[in-house]
Coordinates of C-alpha atoms and ligand atoms in Angstrom, one line a residue:
X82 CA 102.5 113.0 55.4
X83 CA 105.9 114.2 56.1
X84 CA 106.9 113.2 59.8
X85 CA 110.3 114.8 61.8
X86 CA 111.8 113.4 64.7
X87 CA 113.7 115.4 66.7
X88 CA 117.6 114.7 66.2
X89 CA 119.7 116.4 68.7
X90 CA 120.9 112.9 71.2
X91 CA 119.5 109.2 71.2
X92 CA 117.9 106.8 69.1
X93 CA 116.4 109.0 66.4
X94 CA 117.5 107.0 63.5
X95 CA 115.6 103.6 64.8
X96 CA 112.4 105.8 64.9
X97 CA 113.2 107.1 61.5
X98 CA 113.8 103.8 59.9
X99 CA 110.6 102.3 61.3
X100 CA 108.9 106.0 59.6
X101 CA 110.8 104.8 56.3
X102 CA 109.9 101.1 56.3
X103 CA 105.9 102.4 56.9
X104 CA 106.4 104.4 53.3
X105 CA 106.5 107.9 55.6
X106 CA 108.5 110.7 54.4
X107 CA 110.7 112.0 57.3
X108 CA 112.8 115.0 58.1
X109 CA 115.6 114.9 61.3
X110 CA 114.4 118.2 63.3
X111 CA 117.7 120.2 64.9
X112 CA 116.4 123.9 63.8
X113 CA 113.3 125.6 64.4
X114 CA 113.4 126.0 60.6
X115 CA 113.5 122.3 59.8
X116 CA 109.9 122.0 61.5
X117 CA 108.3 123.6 58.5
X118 CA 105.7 121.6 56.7
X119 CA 106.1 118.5 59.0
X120 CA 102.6 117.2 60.2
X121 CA 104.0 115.4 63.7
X122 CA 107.0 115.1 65.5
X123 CA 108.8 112.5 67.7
X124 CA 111.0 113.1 70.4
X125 CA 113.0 109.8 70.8
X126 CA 114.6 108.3 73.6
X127 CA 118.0 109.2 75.0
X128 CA 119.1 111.5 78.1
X129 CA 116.2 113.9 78.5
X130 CA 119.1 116.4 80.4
X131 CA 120.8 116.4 77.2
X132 CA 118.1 116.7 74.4
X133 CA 116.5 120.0 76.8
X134 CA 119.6 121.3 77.4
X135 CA 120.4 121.0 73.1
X136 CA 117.0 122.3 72.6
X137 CA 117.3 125.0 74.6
X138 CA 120.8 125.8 73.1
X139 CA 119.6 125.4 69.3
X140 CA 116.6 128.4 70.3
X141 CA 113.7 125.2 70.0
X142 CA 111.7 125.4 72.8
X143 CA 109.3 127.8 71.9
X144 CA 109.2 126.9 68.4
X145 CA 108.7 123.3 69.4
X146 CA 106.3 124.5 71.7
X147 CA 104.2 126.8 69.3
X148 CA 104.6 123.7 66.7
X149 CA 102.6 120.8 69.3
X150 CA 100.0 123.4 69.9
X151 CA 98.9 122.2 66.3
X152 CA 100.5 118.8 65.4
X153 CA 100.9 115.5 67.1
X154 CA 104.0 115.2 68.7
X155 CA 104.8 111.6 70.5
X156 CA 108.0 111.3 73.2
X157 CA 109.7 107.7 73.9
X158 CA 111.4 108.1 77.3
X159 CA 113.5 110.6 77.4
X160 CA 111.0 112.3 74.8
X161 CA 108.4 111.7 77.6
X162 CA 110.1 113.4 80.2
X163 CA 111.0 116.4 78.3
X164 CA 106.9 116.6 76.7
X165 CA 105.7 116.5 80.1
X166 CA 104.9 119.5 82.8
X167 CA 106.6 117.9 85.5
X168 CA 110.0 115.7 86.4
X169 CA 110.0 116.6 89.9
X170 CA 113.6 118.5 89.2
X171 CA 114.5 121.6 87.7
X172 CA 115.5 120.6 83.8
X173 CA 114.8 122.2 80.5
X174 CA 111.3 120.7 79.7
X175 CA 108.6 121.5 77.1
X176 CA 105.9 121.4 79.8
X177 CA 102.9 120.5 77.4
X178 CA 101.8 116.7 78.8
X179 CA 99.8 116.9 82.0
X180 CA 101.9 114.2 83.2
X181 CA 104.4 113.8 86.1
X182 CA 106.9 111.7 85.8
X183 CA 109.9 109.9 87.6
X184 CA 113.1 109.7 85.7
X185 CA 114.8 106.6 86.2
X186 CA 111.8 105.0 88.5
X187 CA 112.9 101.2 87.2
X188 CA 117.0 102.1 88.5
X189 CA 120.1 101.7 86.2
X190 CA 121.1 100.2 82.9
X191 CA 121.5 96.7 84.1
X192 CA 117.7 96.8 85.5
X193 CA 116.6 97.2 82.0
X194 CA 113.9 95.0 81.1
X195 CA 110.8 93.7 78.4
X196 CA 107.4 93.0 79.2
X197 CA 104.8 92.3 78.0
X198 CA 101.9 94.7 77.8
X199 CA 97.8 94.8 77.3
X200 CA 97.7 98.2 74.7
X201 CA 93.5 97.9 74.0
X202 CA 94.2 101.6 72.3
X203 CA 96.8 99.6 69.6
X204 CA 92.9 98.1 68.6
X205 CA 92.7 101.1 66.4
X206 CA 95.2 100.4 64.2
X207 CA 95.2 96.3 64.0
X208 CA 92.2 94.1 65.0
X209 CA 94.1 91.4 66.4
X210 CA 94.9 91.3 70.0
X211 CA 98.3 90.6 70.9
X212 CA 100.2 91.9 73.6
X213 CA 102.8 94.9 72.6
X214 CA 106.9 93.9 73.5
X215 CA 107.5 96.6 75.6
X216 CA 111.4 97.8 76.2
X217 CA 112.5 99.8 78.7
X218 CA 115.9 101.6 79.4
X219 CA 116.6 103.4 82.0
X220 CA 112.8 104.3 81.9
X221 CA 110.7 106.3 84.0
X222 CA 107.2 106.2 85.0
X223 CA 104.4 107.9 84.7
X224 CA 103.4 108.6 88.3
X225 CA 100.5 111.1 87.6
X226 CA 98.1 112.2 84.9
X227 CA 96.2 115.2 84.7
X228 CA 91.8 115.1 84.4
X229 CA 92.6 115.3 79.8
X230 CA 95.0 112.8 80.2
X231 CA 94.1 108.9 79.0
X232 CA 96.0 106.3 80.4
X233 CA 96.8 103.6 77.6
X234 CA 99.1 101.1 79.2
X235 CA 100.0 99.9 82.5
X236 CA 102.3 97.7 84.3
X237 CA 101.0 94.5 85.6
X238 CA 101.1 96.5 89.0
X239 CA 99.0 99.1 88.0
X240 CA 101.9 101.7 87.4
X241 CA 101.5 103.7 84.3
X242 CA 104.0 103.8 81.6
X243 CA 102.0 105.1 78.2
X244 CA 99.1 107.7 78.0
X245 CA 97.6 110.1 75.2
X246 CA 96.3 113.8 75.8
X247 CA 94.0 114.5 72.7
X248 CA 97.6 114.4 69.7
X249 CA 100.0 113.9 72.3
X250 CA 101.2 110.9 73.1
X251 CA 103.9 109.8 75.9
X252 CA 105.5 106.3 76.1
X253 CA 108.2 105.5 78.7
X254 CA 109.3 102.9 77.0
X255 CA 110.9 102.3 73.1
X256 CA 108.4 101.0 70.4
X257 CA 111.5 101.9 67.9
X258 CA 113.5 99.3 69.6
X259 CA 111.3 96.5 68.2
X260 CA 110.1 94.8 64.9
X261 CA 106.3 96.1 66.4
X262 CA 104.8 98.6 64.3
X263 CA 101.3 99.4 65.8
X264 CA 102.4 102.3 68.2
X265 CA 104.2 104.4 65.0
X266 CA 101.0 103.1 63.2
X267 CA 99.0 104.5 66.1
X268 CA 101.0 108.1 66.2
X269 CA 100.5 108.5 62.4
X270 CA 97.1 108.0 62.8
X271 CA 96.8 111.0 65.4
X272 CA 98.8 112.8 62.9
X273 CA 96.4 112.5 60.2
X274 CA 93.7 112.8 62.1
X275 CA 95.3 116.4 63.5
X276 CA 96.3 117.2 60.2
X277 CA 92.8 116.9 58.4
X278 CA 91.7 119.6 61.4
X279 CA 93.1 122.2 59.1
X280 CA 94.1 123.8 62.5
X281 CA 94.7 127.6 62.5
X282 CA 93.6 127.5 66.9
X283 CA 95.6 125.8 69.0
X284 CA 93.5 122.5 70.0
X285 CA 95.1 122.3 73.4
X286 CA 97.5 124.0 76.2
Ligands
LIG129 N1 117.0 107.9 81.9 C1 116.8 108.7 80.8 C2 116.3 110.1 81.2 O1 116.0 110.3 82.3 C3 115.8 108.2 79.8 C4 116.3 106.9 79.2 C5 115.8 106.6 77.8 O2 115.4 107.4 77.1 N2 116.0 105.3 77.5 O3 116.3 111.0 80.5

C-alpha cells in the first residue's frame, strides 16, 4: 500500500506522520504525475479556497478527478469541502461527494472546539467501543447527503459532520490532529478493499 496526501496548503504532514507511524508508505501529491501507483489519497485540512484554487493552478482537477473514480480518497475539512458537489458558493471544487456542505457553520477560530463522538463504523477496525476525540477548526457541516451517501457520525444535535459514499469518505473535522488512529485505520481499510477490486471501471460518479 503506498498512500499520497495531497500537499499543496494545510496540515498534510500530521496526516503523513500518522501514515508513517501505521508502517504505510506515503508520497506528498502536488503533480498529476506524483499520483502514479498510489492506492488512496487524502486531502487534509486547511483553506479549501486555497487548496482548489492550487489544484486548479498545478492542472489536478481532472487528474484527481479521473484518479477517485478508482481509489479511495478521504477529505478532513477543508478536504471535505473541496471532495464534495456542493459548498453553496462558486469555488474550485472536485464535485465527487454527494454532499452539501456549509463552510465555516461552527463560526471563527476562537469557536474551535472537541467533542466527543459515537463513530459505530470505527467497529470495523477496533472492537472496543470508545468514543472518537473529535477536533474541529473552523469546520463545516455536512448539511445534506445524497440517497449513496452513509452518514457515520453526528453531533449530539443531530447535525452531521462525517459520512462515507462507497471509497470516499468526508470528515469535517481532523483525526490527524489526535493520538486516535481508528479513522486512518478505517480509510486504509477502504483502500485495500478498493485496491483488491483490481478496478479497470469506474465504481462510482
Ligand atoms: N474553514 C476552512 C474552509 O472553509 C476549513 C478549515 C479547516 O480545514 N480546518 O476551507
Amino acid at each position: 500500500m503506498q498512500i499520497g496526501i495531497l500537499a499543496l496548503q494545510g496540515d498534510f504532514i500530521e496526516h503523513q506522520h500518522i501514515l508513517e507511524r501505521l508502517g504505510v508508505r506515503t508520497r506528498q501529491v502536488r503533480l498529476p504525475a506524483h499520483l502514479e501507483g498510489l492506492d488512496g489519497l487524502i486531502i487534509p485540512g486547511g483553506e479549501s479556497t486555497t487548496i482548489g484554487k492550487l489544484a486548479a493552478d498545478f492542472g489536478l482537477m481532472e487528474p484527481l478527478r479521473t484518479f477517485a473514480l478508482t481509489h479511495a480518497v478521504w477529505g478532513t475539512c477543508a478536504g471535505a469541502i473541496f471532495l464534495s458537489k456542493d459548498a453553496r458558493r462558486p469555488q474550485p471544487l472536485l464535485g465527487l461527494m454527494d454532499i452539501q456542505v456549509q463552510r465555516n457553520a461552527f463560526g471563527r477560530q476562537v469557536e474551535s472546539f472537541e467533542i466527543d463522538l459515537d463513530v459505530p463504523a470505527l467497529r470495523q477496525v477496533e472492537e472496543e467501543v470508545r468514543p472518537f476525540r473529535a477536533v474541529f477548526i473552523r469546520a463545516p457541516l455536512i448539511e445534506r447527503v445524497g440517497p449513496g451517501v452513509e452518514i457515520l457520525a453526528t453531533l449530539p444535535d443531530g447535525r452531521i459532520v462525517a459520512a462515507r459514499q462507497g471509497h470516499w469518505l468526508a470528515t469535517a473535522f481532523h483525526p490527524e490532529l489526535t493520538d486516535d488512529t481508528r479513522f486512518h485505520r478505517f480509510f486504509l481499510k477502504i483502500a485495500e478493499e478498493v485496491a483488491t477490486l483490481d478496478l479497470d471501471v469506474p465504481l462510482s460518479r
